[in-house]
PDB file of C-alpha atoms in Angstrom:
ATOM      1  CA  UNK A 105     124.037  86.576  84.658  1.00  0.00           C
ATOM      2  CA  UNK A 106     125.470  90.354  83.312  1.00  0.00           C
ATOM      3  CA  UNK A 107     128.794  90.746  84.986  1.00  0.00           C
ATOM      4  CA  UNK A 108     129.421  94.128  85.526  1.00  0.00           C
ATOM      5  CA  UNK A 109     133.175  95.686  86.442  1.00  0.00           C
ATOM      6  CA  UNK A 110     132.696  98.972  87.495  1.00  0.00           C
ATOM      7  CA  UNK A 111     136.009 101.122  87.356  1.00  0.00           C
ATOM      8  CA  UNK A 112     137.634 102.802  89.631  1.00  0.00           C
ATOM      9  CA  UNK A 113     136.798 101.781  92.798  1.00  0.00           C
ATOM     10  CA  UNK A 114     138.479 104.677  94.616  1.00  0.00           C
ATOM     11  CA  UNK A 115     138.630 108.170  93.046  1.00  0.00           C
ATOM     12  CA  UNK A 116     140.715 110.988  94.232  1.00  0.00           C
ATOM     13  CA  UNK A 117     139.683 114.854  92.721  1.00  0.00           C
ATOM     14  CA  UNK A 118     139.172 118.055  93.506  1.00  0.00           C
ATOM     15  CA  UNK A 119     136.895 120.573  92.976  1.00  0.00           C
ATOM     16  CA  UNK A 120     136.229 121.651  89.243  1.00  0.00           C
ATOM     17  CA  UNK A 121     138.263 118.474  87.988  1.00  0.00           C
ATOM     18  CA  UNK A 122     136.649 116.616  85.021  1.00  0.00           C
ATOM     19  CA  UNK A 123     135.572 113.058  86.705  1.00  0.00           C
ATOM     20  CA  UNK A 124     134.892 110.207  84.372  1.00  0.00           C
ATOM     21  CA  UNK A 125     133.413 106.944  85.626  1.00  0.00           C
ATOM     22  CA  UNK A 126     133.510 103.496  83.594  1.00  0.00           C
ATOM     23  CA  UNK A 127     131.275 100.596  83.635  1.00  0.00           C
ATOM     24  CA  UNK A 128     131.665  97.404  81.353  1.00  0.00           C
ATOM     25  CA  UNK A 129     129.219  94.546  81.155  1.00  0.00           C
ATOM     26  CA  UNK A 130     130.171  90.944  80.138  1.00  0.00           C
ATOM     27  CA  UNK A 131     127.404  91.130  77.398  1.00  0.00           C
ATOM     28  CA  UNK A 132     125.340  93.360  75.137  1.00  0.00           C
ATOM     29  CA  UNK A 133     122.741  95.700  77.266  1.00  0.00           C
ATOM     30  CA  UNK A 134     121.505  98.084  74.465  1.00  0.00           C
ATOM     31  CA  UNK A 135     120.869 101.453  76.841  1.00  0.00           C
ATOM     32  CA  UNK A 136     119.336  99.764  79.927  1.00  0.00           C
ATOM     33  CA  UNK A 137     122.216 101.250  81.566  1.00  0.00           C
ATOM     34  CA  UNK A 138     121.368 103.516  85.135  1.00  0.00           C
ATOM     35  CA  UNK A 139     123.583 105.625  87.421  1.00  0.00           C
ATOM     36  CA  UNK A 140     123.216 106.554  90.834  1.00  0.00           C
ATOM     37  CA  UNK A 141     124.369 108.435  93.275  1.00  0.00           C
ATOM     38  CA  UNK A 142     124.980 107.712  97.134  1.00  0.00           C
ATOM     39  CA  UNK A 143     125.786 109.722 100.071  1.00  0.00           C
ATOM     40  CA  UNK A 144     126.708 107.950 103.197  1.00  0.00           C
ATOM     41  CA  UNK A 145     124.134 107.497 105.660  1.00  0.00           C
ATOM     42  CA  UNK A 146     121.328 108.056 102.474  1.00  0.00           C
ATOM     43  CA  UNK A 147     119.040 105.682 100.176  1.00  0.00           C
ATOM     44  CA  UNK A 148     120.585 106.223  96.594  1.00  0.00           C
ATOM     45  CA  UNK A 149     119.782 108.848  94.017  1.00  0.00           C
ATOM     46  CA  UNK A 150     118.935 108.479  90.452  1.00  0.00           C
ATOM     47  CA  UNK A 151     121.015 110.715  88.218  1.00  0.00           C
ATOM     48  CA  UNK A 152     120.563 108.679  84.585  1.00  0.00           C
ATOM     49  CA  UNK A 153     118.690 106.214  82.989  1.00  0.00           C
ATOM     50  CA  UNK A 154     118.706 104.869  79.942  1.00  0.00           C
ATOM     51  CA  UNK A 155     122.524 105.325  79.307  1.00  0.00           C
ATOM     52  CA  UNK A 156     122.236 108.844  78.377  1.00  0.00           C
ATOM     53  CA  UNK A 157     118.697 110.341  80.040  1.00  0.00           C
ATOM     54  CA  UNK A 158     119.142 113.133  82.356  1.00  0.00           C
ATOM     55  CA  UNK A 159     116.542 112.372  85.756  1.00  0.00           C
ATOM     56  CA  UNK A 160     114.435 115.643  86.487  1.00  0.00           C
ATOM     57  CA  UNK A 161     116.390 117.743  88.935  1.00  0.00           C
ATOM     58  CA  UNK A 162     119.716 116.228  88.118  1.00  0.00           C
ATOM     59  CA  UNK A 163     122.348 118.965  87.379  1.00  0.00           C
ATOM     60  CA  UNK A 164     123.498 119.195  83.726  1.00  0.00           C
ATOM     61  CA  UNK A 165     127.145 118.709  84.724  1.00  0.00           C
ATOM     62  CA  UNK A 166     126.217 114.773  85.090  1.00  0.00           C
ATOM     63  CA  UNK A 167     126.521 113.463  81.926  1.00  0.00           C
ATOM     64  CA  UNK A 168     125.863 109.372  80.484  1.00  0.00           C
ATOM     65  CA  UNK A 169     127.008 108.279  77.469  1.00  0.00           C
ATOM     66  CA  UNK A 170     127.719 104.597  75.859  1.00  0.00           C
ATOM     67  CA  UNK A 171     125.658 101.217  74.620  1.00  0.00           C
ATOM     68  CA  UNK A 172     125.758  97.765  73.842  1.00  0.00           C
ATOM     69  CA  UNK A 173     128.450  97.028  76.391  1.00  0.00           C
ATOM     70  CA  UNK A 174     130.403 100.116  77.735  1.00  0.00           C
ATOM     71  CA  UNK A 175     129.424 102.872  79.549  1.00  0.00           C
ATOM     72  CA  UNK A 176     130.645 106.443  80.938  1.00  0.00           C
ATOM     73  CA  UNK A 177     129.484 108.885  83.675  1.00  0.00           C
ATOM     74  CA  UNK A 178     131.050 112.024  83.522  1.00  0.00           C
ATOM     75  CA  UNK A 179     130.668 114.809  85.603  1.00  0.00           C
ATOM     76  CA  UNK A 180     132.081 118.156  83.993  1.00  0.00           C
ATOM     77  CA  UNK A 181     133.049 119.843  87.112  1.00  0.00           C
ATOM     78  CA  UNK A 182     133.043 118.143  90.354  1.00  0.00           C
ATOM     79  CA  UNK A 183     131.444 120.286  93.013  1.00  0.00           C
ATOM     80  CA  UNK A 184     131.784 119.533  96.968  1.00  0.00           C
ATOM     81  CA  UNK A 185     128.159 118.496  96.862  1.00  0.00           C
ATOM     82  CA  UNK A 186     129.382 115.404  94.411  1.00  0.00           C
ATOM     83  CA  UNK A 187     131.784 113.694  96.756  1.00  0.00           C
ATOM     84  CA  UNK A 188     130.107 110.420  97.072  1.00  0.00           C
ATOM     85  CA  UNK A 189     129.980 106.923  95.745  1.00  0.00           C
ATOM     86  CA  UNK A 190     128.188 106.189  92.384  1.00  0.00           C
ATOM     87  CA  UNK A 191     126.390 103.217  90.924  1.00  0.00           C
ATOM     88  CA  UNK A 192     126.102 101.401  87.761  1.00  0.00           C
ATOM     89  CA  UNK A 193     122.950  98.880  87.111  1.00  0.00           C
ATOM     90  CA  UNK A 194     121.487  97.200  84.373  1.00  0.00           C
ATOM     91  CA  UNK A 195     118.302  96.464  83.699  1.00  0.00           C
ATOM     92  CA  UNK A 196     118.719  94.210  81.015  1.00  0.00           C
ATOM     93  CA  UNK A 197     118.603  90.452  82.194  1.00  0.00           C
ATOM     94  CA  UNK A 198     117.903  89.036  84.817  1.00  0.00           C
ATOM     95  CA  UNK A 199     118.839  89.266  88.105  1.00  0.00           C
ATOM     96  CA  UNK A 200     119.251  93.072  87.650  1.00  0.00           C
ATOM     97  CA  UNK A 201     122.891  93.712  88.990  1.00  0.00           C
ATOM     98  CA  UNK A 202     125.023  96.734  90.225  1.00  0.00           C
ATOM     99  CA  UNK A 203     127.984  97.903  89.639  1.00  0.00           C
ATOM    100  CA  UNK A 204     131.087  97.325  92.649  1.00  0.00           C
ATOM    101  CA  UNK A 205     130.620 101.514  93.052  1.00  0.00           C
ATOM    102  CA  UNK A 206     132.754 104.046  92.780  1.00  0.00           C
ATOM    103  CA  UNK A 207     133.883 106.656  95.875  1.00  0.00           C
ATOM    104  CA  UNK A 208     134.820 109.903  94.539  1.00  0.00           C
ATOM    105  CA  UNK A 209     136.926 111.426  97.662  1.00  0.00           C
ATOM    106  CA  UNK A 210     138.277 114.864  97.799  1.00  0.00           C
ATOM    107  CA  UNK A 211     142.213 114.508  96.797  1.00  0.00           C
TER     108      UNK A 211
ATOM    109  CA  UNK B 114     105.869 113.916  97.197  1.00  0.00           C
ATOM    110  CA  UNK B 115     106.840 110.064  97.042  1.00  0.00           C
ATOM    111  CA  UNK B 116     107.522 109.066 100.381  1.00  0.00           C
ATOM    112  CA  UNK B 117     108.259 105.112 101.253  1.00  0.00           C
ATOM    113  CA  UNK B 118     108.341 104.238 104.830  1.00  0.00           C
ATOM    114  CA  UNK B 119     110.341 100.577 105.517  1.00  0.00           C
ATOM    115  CA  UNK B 120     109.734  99.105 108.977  1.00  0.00           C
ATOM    116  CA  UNK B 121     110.061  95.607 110.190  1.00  0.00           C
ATOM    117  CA  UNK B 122     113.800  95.179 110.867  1.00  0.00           C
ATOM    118  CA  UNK B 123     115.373  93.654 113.918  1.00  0.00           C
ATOM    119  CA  UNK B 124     117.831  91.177 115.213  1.00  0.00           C
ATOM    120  CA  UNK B 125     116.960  87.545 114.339  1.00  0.00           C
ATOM    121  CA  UNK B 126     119.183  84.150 115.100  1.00  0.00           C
ATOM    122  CA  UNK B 127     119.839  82.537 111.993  1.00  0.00           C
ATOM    123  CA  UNK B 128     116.947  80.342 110.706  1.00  0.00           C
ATOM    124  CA  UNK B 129     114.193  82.482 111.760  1.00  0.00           C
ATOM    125  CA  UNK B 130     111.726  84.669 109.948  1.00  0.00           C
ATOM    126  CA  UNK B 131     111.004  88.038 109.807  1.00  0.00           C
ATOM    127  CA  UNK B 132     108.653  90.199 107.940  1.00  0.00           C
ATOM    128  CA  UNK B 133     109.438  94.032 106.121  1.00  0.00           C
ATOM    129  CA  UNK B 134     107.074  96.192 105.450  1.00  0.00           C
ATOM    130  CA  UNK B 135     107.063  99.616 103.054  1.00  0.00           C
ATOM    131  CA  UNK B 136     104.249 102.007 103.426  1.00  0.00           C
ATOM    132  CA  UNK B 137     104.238 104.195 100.045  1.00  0.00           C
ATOM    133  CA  UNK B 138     102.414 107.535  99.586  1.00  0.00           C
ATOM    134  CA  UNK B 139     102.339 110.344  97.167  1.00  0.00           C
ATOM    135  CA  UNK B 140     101.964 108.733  94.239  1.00  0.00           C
ATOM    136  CA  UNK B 141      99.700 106.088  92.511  1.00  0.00           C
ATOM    137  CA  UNK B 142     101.085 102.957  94.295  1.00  0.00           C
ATOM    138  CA  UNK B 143      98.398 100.382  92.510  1.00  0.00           C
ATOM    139  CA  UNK B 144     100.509 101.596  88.790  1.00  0.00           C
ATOM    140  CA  UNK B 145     103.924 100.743  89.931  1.00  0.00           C
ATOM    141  CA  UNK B 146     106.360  98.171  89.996  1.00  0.00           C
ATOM    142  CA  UNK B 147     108.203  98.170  93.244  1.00  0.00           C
ATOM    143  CA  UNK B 148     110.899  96.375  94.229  1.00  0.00           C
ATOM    144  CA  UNK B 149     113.229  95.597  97.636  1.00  0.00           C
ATOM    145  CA  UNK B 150     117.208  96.611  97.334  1.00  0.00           C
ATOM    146  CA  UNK B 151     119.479  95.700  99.588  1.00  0.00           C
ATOM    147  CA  UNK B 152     123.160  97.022 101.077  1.00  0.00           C
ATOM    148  CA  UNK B 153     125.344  95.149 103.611  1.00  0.00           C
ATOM    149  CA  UNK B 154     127.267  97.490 106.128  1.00  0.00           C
ATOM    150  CA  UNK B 155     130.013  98.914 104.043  1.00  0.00           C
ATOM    151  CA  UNK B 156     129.271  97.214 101.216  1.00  0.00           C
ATOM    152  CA  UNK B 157     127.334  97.799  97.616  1.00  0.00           C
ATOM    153  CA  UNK B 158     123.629  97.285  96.248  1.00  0.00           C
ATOM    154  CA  UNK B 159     121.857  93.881  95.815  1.00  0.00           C
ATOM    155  CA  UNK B 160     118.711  93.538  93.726  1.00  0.00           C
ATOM    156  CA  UNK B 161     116.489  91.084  95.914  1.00  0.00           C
ATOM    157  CA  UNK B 162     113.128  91.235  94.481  1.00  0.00           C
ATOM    158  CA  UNK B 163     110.557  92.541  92.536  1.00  0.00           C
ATOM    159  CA  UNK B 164     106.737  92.335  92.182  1.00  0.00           C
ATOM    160  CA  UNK B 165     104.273  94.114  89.137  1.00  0.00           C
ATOM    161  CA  UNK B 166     102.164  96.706  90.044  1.00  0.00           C
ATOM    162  CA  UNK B 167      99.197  94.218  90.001  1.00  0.00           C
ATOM    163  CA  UNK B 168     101.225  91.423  91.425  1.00  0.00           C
ATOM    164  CA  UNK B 169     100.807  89.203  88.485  1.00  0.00           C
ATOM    165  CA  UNK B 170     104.699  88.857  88.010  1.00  0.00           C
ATOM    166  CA  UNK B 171     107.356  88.384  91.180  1.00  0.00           C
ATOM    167  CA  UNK B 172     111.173  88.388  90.584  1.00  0.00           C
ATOM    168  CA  UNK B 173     114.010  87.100  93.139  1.00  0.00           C
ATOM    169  CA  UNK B 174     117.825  86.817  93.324  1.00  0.00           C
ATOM    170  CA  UNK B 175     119.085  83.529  92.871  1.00  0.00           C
ATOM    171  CA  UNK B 176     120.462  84.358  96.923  1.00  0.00           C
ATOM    172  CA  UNK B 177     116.825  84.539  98.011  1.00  0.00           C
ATOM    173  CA  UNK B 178     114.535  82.467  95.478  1.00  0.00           C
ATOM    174  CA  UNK B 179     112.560  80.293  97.499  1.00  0.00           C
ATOM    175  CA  UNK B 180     113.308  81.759 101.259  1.00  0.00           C
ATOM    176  CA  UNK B 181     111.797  85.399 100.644  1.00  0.00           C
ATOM    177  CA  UNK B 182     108.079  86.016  99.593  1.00  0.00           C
ATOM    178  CA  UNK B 183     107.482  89.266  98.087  1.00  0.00           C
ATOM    179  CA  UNK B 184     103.772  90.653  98.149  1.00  0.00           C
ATOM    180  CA  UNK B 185     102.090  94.190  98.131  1.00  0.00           C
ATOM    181  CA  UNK B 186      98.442  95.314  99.028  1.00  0.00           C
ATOM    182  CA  UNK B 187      97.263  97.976  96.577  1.00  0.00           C
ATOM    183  CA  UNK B 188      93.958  98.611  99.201  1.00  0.00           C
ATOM    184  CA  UNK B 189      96.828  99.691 101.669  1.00  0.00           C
ATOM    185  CA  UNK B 190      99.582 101.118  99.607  1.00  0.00           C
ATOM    186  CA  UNK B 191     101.697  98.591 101.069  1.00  0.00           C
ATOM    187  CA  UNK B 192     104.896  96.317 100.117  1.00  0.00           C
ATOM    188  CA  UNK B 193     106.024  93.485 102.305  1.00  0.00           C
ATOM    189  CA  UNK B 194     108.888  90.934 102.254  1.00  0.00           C
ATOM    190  CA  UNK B 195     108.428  87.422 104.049  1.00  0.00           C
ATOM    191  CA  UNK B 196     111.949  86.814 104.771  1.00  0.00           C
ATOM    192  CA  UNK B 197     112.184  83.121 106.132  1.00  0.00           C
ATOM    193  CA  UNK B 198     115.307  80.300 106.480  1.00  0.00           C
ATOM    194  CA  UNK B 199     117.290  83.701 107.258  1.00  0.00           C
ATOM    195  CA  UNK B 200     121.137  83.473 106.994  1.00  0.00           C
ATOM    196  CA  UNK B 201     123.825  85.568 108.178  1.00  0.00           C
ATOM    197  CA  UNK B 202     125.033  86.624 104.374  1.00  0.00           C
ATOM    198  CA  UNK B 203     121.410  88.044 104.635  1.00  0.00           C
ATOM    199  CA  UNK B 204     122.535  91.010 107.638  1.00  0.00           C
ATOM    200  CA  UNK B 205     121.710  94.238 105.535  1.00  0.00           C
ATOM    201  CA  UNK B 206     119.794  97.232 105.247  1.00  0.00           C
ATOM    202  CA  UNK B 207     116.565  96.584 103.333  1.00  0.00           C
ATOM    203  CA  UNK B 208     115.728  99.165 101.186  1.00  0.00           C
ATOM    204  CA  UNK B 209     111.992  99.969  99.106  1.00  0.00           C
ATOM    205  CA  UNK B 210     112.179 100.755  96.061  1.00  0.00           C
ATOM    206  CA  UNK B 211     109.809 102.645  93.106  1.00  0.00           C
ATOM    207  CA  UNK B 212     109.928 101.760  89.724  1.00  0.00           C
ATOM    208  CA  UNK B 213     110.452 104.322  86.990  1.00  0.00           C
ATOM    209  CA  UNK B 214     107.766 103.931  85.187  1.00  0.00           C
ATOM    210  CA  UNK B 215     103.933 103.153  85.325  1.00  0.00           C
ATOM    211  CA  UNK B 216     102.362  99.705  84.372  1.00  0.00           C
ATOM    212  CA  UNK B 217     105.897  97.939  83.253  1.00  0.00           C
ATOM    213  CA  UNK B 218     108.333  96.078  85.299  1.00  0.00           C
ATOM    214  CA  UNK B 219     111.600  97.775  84.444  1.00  0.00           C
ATOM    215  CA  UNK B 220     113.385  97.182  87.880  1.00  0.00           C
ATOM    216  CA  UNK B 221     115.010 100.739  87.941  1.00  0.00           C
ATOM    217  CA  UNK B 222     114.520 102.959  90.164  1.00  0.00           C
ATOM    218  CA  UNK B 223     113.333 106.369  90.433  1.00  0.00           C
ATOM    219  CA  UNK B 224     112.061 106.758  94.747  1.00  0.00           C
ATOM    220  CA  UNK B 225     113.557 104.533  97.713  1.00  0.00           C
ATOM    221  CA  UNK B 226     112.814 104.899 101.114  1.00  0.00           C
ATOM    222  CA  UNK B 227     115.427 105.042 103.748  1.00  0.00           C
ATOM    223  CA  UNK B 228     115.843 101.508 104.683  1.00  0.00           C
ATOM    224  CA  UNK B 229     115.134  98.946 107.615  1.00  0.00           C
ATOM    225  CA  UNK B 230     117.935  97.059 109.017  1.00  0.00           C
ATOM    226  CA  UNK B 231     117.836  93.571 109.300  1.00  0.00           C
ATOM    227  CA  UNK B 232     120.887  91.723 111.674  1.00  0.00           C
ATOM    228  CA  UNK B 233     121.150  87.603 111.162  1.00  0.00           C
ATOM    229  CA  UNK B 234     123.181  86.925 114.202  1.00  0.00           C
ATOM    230  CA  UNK B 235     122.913  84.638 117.519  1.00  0.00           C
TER     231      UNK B 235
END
C-alpha cells in the first residue's frame, strides 16, 4: 500500500493569498500524482494529472509540481470561487489511494 | 457532454445486498475504464473498484474484495456494483467514475456523476 499524508488539513486564506498544498507518499510514484477539487454538496473536479498537467478548463492559477515522492499544488491567487477542499491520489500501485484532503476556508 | 447517472441507493440492515447502477452518456462508454469512488458523510474519497473498458480486468479495495462485484454492459452504456455481506463501515455515497483515458486502466479520473447514497443501518 502507498501511504499518502496530505498536509494541511485545515487552511485559513484570503483572497489573492498564494496557497500551497503538500502531499508526500511513503514510496516512489514517478508523476502518477492527481489533484482535485471538491465543493460541498458536489462530485469532485479534476484540476491536474500527471503531477504537473493542467485539465482542459482548469484556470492557469492552479499549478502542480513535484515527482518520485513529493508533491505541491499551488494556487497563485486564491479567488472566492477556490474555497473548497482539495485532493491528492495516486495512481501508481495498487489500491489507488487519496489523500486525507485539504479545506481551504476563508480566514 | 459526459453525463453519469448513479441510482440504486437505499437503506439496507447490515448483511444484505444491494445493487448500484451508473447510466453513462456522451461519450464512447465501450473505450473506457470506469470505476466506483466512494465518500462517507463528512469524510474523504475511497477507491472501491475498477473494471476495463472491455471488462477483461476488475480491481477492488482490500475493504470490499470478495463482497462487491463490479460489472458494466457496453450494449447499455451501463456500470453496476453488486454490493453483498454489506457492513456499516460501508454507509457512503457511491460515486461513478470515468477514466482519463481511452483503452487503458489508469484509475484517474476525468467525469463522475453525482453519487447514490447507500445507508448500512438496522
Amino acid at each position: 500500500v502507498i501511504w499518502m499524508t496530505q498536509s494541511p488539513s485545515l487552511l485559513s486564506a484570503s483572497t489573492g493569498d498564494r496557497v500551497t498544498i503538500s502531499c508526500r507518499m511513503s514510496q516512489g510514484i514517478s508523476s502518477y500524482l492527481a489533484w482535485y477539487q471538491q465543493k460541498p454538496g458536489k462530485a469532485p473536479d479534476l484540476l491536474i494529472y500527471g503531477a504537473s498537467t493542467l485539465q482542459s478548463g482548469v484556470p492557469s492559477r492552479f499549478s502542480g509540481s513535484g515527482s518520485g515522492t513529493d508533491f505541491t499544488l499551488t494556487i497563485s491567487s486564491l479567488q472566492s470561487e477556490d474555497f473548497a477542499t482539495y485532493y491528492c491520489q495516486q495512481y501508481s500501485g495498487f489500491p489507488r489511494t487519496f489523500g486525507q484532503g485539504t479545506k481551504v476556508e476563508i480566514k | 457532454e459526459v453525463q453519469l447517472l448513479e441510482s440504486g441507493g437505499d437503506l439496507v440492515q447490515p448483511g444484505g445486498s444491494l445493487r448500484l447502477s451508473c447510466a453513462a452518456s456522451g461519450f464512447t462508454f465501450s473505450s473506457y475504464a470506469m470505476s466506483w469512488v466512494r465518500q462517507a458523510p463528512g469524510k474523504g474519497l475511497e477507491w472501491v473498484s475498477t473494471i476495463s473498458h472491455s471488462s477483461a480486468d476488475t480491481h477492488y479495495a482490500d475493504s470490499v474484495e470478495g463482497r462487491f462485484t463490479i460489472s458494466r454492459d457496453n450494449s447499455k452504456n451501463t456500470l453496476y456494483l453488486q454490493m453483498n455481506s454489506l457492513r456499516a463501515e460501508d454507509t457512503a455515497l457511491y460515486y461513478c467514475a470515468k477514466d482519463l483515458s481511452p483503452g487503458v486502466v489508469i484509475i484517474m479520473f476525468d467525469n463522475w456523476g453525482q453519487g447514490t447514497l447507500v445507508t448500512v443501518s438496522s
